[in-house]
Coordinates of C-alpha atoms in Angstrom, one line a residue:
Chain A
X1 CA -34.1 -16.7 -28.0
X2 CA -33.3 -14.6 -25.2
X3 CA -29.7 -14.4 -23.2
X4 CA -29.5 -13.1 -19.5
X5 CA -25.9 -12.0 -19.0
X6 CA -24.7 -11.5 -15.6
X7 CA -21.4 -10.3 -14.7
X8 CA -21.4 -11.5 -10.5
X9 CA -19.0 -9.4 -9.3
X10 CA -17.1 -9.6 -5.3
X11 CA -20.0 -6.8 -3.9
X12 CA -22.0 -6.5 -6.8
X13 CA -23.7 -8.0 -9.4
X14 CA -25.3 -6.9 -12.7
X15 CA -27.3 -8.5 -15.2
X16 CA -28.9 -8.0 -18.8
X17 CA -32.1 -9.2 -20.7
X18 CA -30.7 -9.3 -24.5
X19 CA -32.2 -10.5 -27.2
X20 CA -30.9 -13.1 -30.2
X21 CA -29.0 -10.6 -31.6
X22 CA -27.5 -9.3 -28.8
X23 CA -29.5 -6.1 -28.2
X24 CA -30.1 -4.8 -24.4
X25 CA -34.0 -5.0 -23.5
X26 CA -33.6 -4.4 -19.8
X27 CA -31.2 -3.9 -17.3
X28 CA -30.8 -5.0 -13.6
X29 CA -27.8 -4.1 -10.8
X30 CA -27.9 -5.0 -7.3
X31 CA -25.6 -5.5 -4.4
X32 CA -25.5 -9.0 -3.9
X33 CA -21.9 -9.4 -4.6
X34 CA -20.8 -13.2 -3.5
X35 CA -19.3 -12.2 -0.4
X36 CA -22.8 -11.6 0.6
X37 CA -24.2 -15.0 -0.9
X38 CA -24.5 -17.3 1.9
X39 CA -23.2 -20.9 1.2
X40 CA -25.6 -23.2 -0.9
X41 CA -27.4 -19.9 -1.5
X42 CA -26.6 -19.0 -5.0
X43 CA -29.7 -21.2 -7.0
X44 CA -32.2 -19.8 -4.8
X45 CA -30.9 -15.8 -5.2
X46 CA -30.4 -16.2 -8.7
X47 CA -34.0 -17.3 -9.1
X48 CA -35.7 -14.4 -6.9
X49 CA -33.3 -11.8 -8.6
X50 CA -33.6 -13.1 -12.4
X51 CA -36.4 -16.4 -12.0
X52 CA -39.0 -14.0 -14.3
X53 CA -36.5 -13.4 -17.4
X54 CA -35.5 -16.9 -17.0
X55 CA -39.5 -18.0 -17.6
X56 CA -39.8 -18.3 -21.5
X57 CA -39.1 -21.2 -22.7
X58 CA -35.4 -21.6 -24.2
X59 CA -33.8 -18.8 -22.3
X60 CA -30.3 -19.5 -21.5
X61 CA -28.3 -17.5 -18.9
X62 CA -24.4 -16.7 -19.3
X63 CA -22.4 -15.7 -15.8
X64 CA -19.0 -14.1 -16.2
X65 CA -16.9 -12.7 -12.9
X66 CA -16.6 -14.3 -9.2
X67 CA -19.2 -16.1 -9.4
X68 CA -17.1 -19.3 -10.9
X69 CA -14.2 -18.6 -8.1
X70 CA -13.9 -20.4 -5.3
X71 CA -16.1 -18.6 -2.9
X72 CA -18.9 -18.8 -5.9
X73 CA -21.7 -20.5 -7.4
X74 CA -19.9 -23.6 -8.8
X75 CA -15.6 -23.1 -9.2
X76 CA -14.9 -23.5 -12.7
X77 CA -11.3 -23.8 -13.7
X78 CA -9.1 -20.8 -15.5
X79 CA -8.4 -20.7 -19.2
X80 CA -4.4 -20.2 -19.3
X81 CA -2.5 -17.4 -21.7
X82 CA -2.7 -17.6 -24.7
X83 CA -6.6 -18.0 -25.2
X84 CA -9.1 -16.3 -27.2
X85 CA -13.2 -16.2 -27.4
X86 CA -12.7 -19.6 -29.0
X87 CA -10.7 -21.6 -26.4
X88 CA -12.9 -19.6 -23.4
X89 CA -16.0 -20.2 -25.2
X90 CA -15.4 -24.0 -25.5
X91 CA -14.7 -24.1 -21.6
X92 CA -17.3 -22.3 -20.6
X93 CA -19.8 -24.7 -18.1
X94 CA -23.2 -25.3 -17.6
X95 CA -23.9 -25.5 -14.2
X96 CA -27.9 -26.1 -14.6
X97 CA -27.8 -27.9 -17.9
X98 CA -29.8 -26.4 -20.5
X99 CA -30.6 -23.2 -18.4
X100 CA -27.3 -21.8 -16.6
X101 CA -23.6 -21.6 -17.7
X102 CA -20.8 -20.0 -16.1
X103 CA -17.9 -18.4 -18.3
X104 CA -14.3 -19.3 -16.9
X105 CA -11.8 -16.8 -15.9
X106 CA -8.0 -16.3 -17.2
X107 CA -5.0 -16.9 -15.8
X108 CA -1.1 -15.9 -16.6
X109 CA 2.0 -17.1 -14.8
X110 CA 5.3 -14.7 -14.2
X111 CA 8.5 -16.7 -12.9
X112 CA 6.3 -19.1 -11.2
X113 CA 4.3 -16.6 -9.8
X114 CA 0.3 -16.8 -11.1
X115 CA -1.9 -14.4 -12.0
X116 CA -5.4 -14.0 -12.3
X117 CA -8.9 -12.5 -14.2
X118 CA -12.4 -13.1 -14.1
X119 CA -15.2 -10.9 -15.6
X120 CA -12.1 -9.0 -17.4
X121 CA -11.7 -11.0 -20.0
X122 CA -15.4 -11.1 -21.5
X123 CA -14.9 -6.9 -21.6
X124 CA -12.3 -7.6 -23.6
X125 CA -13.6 -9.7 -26.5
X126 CA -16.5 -7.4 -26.0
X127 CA -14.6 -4.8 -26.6
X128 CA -12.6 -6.0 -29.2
X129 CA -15.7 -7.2 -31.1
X130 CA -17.6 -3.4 -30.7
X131 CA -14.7 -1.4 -31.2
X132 CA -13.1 -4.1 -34.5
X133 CA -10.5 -5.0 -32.7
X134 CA -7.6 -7.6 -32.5
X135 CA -4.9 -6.4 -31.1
X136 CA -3.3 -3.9 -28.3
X137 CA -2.7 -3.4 -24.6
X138 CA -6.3 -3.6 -22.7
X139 CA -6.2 -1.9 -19.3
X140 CA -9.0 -2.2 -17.1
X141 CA -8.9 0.0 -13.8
X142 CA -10.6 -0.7 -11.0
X143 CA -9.8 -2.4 -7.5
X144 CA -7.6 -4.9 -9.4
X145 CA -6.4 -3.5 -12.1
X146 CA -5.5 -5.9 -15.3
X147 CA -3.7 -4.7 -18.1
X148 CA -4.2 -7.6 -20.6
X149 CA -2.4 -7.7 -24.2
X150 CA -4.2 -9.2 -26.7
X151 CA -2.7 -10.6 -30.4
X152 CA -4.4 -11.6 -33.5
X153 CA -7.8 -11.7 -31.0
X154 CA -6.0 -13.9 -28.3
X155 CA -4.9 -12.7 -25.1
X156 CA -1.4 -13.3 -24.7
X157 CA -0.8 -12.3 -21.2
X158 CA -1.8 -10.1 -18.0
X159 CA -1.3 -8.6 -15.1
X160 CA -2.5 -7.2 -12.0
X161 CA -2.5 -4.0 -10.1
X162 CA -3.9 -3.2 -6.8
X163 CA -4.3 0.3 -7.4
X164 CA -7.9 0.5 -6.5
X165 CA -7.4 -1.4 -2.8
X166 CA -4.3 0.6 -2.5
X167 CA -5.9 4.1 -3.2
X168 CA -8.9 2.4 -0.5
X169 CA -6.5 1.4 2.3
X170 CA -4.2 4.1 2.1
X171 CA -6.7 7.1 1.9
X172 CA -9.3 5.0 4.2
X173 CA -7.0 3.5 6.9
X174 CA -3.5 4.8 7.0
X175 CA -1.8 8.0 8.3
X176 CA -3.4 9.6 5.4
X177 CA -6.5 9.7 6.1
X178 CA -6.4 11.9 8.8
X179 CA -5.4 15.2 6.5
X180 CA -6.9 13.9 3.2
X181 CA -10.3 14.1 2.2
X182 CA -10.8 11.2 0.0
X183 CA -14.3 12.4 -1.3
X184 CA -12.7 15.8 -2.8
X185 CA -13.5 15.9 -6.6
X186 CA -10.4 15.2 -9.0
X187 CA -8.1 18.4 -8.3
X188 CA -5.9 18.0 -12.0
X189 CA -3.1 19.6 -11.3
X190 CA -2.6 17.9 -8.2
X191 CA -3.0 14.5 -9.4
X192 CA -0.8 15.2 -12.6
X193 CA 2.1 16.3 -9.8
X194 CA 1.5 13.0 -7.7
X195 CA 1.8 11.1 -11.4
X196 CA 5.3 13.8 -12.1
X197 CA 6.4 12.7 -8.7
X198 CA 5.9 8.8 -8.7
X199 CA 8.7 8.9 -11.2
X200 CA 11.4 10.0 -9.2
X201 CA 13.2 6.3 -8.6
X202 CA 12.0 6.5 -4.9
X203 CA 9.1 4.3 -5.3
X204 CA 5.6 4.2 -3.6
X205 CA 6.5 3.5 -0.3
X206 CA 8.2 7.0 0.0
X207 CA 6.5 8.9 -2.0
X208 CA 3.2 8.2 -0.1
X209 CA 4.4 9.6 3.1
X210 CA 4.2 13.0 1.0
X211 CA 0.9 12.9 1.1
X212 CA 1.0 13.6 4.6
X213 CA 4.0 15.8 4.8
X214 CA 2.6 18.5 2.0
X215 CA -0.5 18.7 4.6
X216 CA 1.8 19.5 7.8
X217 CA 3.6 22.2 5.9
X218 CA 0.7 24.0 4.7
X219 CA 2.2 23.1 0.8
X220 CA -1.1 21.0 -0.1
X221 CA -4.5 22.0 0.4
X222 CA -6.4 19.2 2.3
X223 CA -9.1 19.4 -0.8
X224 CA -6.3 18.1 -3.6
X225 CA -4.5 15.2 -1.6
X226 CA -6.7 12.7 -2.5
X227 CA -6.0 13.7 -5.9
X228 CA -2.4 13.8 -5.2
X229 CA -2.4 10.1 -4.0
X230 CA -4.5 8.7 -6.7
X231 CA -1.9 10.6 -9.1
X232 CA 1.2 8.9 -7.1
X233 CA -0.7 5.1 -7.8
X234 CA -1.5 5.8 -10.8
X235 CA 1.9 7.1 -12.1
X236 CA 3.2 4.5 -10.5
X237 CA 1.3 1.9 -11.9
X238 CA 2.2 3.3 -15.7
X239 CA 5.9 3.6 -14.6
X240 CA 6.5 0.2 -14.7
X241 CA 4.5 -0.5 -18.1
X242 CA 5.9 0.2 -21.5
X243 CA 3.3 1.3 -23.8
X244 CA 3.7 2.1 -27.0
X245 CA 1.7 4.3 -29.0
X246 CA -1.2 4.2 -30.5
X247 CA -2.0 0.4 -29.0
X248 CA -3.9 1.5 -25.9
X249 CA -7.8 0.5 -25.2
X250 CA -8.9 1.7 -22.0
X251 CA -12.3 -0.1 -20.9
X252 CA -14.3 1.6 -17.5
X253 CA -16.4 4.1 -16.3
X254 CA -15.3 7.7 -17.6
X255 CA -14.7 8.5 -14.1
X256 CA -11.4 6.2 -13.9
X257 CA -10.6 6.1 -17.5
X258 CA -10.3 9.9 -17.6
X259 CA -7.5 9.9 -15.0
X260 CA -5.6 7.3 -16.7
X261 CA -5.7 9.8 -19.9
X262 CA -4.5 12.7 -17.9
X263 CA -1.6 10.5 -16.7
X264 CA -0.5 9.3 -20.0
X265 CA -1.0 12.9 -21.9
X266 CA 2.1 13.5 -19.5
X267 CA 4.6 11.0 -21.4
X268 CA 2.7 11.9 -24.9
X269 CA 0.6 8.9 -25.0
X270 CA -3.1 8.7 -25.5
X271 CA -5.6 5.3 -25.7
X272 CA -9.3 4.5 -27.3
X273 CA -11.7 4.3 -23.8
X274 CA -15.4 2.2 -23.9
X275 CA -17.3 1.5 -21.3
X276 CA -18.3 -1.3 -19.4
X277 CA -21.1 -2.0 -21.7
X278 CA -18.8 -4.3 -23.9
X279 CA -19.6 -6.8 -21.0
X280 CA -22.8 -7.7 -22.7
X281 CA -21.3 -7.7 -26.0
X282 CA -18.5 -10.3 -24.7
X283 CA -21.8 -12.5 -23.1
X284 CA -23.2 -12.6 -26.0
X285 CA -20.4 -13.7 -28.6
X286 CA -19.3 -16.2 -25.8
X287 CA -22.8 -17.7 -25.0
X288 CA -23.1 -17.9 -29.5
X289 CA -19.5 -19.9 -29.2
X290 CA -21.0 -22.2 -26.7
X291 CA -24.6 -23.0 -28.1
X292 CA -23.2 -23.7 -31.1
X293 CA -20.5 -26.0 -29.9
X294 CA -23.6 -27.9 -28.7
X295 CA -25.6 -27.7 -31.3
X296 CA -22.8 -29.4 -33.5
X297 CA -22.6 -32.1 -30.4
Chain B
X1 CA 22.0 15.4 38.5
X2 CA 19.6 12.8 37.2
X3 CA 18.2 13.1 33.6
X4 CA 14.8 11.7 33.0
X5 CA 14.9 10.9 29.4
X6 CA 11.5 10.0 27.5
X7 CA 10.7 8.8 24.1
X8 CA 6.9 9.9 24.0
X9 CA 6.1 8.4 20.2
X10 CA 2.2 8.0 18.5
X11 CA 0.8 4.7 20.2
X12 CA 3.8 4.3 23.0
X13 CA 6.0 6.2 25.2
X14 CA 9.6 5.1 27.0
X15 CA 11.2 7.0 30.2
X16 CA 14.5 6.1 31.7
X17 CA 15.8 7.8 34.7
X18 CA 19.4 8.4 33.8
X19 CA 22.5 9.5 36.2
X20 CA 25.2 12.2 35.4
X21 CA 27.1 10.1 33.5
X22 CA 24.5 8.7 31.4
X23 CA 24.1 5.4 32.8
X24 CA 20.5 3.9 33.1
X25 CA 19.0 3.3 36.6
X26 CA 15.7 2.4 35.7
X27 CA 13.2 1.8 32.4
X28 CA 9.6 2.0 32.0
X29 CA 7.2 1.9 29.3
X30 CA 3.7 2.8 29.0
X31 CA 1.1 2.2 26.1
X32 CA 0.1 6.0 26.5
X33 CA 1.2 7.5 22.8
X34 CA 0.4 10.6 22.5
X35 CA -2.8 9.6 20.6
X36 CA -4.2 8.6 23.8
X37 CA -3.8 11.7 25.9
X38 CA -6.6 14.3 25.7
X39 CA -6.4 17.9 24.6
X40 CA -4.7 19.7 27.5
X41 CA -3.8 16.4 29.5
X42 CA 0.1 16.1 28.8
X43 CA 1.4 17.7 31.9
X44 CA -0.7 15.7 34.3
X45 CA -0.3 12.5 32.6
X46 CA 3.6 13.1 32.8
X47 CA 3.5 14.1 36.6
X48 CA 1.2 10.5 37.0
X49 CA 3.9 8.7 35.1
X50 CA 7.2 9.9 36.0
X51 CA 6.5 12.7 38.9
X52 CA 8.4 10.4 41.9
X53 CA 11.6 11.4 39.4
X54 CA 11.5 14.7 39.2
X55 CA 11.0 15.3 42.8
X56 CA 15.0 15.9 43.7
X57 CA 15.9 18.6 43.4
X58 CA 17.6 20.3 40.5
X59 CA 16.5 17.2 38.2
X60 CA 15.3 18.2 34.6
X61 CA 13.7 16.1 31.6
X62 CA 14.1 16.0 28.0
X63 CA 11.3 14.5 25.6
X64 CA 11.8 13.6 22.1
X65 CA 9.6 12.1 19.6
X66 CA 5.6 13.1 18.7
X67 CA 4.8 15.0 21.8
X68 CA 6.7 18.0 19.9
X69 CA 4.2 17.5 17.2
X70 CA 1.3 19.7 16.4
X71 CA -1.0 16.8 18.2
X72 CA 1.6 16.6 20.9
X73 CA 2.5 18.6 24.3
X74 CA 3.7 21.7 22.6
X75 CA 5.0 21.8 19.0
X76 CA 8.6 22.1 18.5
X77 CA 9.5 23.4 14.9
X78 CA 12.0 20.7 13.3
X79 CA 15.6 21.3 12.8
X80 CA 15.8 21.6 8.5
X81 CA 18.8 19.6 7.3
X82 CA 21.8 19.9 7.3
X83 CA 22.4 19.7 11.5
X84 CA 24.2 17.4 13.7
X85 CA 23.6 17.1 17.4
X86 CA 25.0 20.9 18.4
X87 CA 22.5 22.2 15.6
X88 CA 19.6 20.5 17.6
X89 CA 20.6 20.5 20.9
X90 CA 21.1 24.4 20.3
X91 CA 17.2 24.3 19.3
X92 CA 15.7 22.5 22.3
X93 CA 12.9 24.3 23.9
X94 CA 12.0 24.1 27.1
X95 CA 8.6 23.7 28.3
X96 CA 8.4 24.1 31.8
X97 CA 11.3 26.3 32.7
X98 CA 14.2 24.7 33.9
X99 CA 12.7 21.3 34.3
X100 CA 11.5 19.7 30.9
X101 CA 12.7 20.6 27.1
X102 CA 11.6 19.2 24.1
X103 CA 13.7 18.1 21.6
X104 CA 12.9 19.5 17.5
X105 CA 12.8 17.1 15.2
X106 CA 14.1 17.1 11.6
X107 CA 12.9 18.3 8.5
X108 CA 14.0 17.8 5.0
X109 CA 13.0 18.6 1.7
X110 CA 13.2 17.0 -1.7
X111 CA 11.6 18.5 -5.1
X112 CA 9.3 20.3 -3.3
X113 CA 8.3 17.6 -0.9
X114 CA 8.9 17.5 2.7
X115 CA 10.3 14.8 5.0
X116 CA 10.0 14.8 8.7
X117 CA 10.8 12.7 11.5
X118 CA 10.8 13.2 15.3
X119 CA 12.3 11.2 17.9
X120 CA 14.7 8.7 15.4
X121 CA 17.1 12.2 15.3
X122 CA 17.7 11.7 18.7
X123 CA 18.8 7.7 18.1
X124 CA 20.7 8.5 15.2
X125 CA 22.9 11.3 17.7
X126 CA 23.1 7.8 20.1
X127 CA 24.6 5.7 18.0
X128 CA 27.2 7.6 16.6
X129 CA 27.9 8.5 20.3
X130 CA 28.1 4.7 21.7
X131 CA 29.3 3.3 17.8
X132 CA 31.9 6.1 17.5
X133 CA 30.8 7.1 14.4
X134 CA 30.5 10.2 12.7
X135 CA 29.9 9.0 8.7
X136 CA 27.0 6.6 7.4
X137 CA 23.9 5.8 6.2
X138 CA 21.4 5.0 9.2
X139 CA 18.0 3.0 8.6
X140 CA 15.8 2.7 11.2
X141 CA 13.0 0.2 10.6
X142 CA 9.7 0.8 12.1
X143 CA 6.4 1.7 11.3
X144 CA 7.6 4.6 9.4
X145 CA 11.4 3.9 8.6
X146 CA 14.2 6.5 8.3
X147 CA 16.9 6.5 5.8
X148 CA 19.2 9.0 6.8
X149 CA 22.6 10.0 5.6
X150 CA 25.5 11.6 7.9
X151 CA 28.4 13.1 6.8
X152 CA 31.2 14.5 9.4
X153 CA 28.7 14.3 12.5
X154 CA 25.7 16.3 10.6
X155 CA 22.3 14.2 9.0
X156 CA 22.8 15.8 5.7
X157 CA 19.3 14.5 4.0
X158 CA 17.0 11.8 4.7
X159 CA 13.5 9.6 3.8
X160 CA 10.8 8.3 4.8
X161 CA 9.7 4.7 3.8
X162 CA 5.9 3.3 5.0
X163 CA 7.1 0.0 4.8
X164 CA 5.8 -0.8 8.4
X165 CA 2.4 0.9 7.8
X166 CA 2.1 -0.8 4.6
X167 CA 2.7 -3.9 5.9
X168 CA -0.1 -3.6 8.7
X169 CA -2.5 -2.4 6.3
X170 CA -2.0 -5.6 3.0
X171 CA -1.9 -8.2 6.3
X172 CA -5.0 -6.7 8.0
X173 CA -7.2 -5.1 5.4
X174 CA -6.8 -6.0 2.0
X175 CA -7.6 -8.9 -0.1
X176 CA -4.3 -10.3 1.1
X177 CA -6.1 -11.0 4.7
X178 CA -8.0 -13.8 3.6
X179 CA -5.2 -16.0 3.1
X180 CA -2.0 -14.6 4.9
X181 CA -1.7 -15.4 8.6
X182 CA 0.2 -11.9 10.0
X183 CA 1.0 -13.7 13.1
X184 CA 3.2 -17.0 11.4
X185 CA 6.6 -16.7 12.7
X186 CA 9.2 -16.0 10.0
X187 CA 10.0 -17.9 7.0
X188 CA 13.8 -17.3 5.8
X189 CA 13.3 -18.8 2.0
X190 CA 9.3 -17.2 1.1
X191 CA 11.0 -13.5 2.8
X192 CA 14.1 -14.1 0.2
X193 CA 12.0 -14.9 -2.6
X194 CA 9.5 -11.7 -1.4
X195 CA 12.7 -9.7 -1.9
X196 CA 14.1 -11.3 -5.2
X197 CA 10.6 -10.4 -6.4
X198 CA 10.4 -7.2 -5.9
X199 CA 13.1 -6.6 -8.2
X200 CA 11.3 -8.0 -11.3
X201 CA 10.8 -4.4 -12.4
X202 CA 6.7 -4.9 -12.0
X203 CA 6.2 -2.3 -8.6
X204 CA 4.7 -2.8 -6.0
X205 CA 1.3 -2.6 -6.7
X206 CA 1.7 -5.7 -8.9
X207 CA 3.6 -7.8 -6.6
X208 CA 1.7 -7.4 -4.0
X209 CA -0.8 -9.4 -5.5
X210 CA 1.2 -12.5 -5.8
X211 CA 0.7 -12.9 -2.1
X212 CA -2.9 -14.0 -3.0
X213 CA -2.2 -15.9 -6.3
X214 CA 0.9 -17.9 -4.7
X215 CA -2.5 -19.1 -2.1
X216 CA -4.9 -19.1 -4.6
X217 CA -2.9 -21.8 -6.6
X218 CA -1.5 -23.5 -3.7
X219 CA 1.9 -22.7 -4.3
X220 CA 2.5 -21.3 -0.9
X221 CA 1.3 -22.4 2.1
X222 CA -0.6 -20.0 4.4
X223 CA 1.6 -19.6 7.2
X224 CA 4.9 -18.3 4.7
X225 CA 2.8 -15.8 2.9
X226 CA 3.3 -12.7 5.6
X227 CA 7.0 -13.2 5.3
X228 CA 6.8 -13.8 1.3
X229 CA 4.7 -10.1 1.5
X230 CA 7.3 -8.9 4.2
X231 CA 10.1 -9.5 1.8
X232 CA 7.9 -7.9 -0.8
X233 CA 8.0 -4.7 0.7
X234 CA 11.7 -4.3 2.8
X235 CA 12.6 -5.8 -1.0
X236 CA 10.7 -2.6 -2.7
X237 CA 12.4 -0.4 -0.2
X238 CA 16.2 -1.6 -0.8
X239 CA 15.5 -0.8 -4.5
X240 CA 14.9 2.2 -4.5
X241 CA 18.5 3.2 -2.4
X242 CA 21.7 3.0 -3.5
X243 CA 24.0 0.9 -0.6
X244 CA 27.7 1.8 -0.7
X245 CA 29.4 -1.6 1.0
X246 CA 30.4 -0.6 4.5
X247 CA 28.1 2.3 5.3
X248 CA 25.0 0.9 6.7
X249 CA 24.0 0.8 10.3
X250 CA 20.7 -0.6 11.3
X251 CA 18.9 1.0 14.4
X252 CA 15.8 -1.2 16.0
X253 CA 14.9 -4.5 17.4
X254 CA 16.4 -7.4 16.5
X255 CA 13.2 -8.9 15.1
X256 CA 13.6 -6.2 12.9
X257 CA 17.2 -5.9 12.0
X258 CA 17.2 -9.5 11.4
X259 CA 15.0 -9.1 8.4
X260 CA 17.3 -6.2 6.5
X261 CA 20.6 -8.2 7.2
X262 CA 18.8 -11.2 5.0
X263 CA 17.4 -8.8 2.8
X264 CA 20.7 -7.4 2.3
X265 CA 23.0 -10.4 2.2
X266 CA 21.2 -11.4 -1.1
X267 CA 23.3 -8.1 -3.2
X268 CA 26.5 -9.2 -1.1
X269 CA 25.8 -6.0 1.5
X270 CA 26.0 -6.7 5.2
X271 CA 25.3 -3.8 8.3
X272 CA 26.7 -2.9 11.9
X273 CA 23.1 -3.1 14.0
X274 CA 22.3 -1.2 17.2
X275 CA 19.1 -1.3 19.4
X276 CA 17.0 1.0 20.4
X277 CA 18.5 2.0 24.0
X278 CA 20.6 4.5 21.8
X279 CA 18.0 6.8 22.4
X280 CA 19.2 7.3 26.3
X281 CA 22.7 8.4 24.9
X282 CA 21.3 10.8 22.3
X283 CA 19.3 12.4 25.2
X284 CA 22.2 12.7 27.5
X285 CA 24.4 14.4 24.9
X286 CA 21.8 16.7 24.0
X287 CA 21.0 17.6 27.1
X288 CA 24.4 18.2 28.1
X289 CA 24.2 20.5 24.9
X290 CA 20.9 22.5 26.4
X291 CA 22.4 22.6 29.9
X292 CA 25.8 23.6 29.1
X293 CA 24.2 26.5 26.9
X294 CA 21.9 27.5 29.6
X295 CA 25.1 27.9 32.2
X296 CA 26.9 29.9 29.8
X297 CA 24.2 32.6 29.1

């Protein structure tokens, strides 16, 4: 039997033809995020965009991401910490019985304050299933960063970081911009003195305004600020962490996870990176949890 | 003689036509930052704007703020710390002999980072004229707030926080928009727990994101989250200083003020508050600095 696995992102989606045992046949990516879905929309773009793997008889399709938020497909309520494969896979909800099933996201809670993750979580128990797996501190960067621990297979807890829309906003539409290129490649030793500097107790909202202030002296060339400010977010973001050796799984493209290993060579520290792939792999262990649960039924 | 005083800033400027003594005979405002004036354009823009006050004879202007910046009139290198008002009343440059100077602004330096500000100098030199003060640790809240320490008369050191900048740019442009409404009036209890928050050790870059989970979960309504991000951020930015009881004077609107006096009750601190007009008595005494050095030389 063949799984389509779709990860339906905010301003992207992409989607995989696997087969029983959980091998990639085909790939597809395209930019029909759900912002761009218009209401009532999403049956009749998911059939255009996937309606020909979806043909053979028995094909099931798995949907992990925005897709089951609010402004998705259907809203399909978070799995709450602690939860594993298991409890994620038994929630997970066919929206088009028989044919389509959307995986729910996580949440976490903080001194009353709630967190959230969707798509993240199936990475992870991809992950953890391709790399063996059941323990450590998961960080995912992106525009929303999570870093997610996980115990005995079951994620304990997570939290976000807006480093991403930060990095966006600030290098995009703030004083910034108007001395920092943001489309300079990665300068290193600029970005390891932003990460040096965002530990100097004066926190972000200072040490930003150096970004602009190493351009009007002439002390930064305007080719290595970006890097500068992605080093300040960055630091800042692992400032507040405690990580202890040896536990780290980084999970992203090689673009991201490589700055996040140049930051934390700084304090000593190292991690394991994958890619994104382990999406597919997470699909497919959660869509075997779920057929069976109804198989069993 | 009559002083015309001016406080020409980014997006605004504020003239006040001033007698000998210092006393204000008239105000005006105009939305003509110097962002808005076009290359080569300053000097007729000011004889549009203020040239019915410099027609008796013998009267003279001083500017402060951005038009002595590198996008501004004519640059005016800053003042490097330590100086008081002699220090940078002794380094006003005048631009049009004998009828308008431009006051420097202040530079500082820490770990290799520089700090400037132009125009808040001048305020700072104000209030300790009209407060009669010549010790204390001066925050002025704005787009771009100051932090600045005096000791015997002199601004010893000082920082820069983005906290108004930052604000603009979560309430505008990032994810936060979709739920926060920038314009709801304040909310006393969601700004103190926005400041509580931020000192939960997590950064700013996490707890930013509660301002959309607290929505997402209902556990806020829409119209408290701006202050609950507000208190966020003034909350990040008290964390980061040290407050000695007794020390603090706050420089800006009340709108403003009002915000770090709530902020600071919560750690038991309090602050002396001034408006902005102090920066018509830091123009007079400085001019009478510039003037008084020009009849002795």
């Amino acid at each position: 039997m063949h799984l389509i696995a779709i990860d339906w992102g905010t301003s992207s989606l992409r989607g995989a033809l696997l087969d029983g045992k959980g091998h990639v046949l085909e790939e597809r990516s395209h930019p029909r995020g759900i912002l761009t879905v218009p209401p009532g929309g999403f049956s009749a773009l998911f059939e255009e965009l996937f309606g020909d793997w979806m043909r053979p008889t028995g094909s099931f399709c798995l949907i992990s991401g925005m897709a089951g938020s609010k402004q998705g497909w259907v809203e399909v309520p978070y799995c709450p910490c602690p939860s594993g494969r298991v409890e994620v896979g038994n929630a997970i909800v066919e929206i088009e019985p028989g044919r389509i099933a959307i995986v729910p996201g996580m949440s976490d809670m903080h001194d009353g304050v709630p967190d959230v993750m969707r798509g993240e979580e199936v990475q992870i128990f991809g992950a953890m299933a391709l790399a063996g797996l059941s323990d450590g501190l998961f960080v995912l960067p992106g525009t929303h960063n999570k870093w997610v621990t996980v115990k005995r297979g079951r994620v304990t807890g997570f939290r976000t970081f807006m480093t991403g829309e930060f990095y966006a906003l600030l290098s995009q539409h703030s004083i910034l911009a108007r001395t920092l290129d943001a489309q300079a490649p990665l300068d290193e030793v600029a970005f390891l003195e932003g990460v040096t500097q965002a530990d100097n107790g004066q926190g972000l909202l200072h040490n930003a305004f150096g970004a602009r202030t190493l351009a009007l002296f002439d002390r930064m060339p305007a080719g290595e600020l970006a890097s500068y400010l992605s080093g300040l977010l960055i630091g800042e973001e692992l400032r507040t962490q405690s990580i202890h050796a040896g536990d780290l799984v980084l999970i992203g493209s090689p673009a991201l996870t490589q700055r996040y290993l140049l930051a934390l060579e700084i304090s000593g520290n190292t991690a394991r990176t994958l890619g994104a792939e382990a999406t597919w792999a997470g699909l497919h262990a959660l869509a075997a949890i779920h057929l069976s649960n109804k198989a069993r039924s």
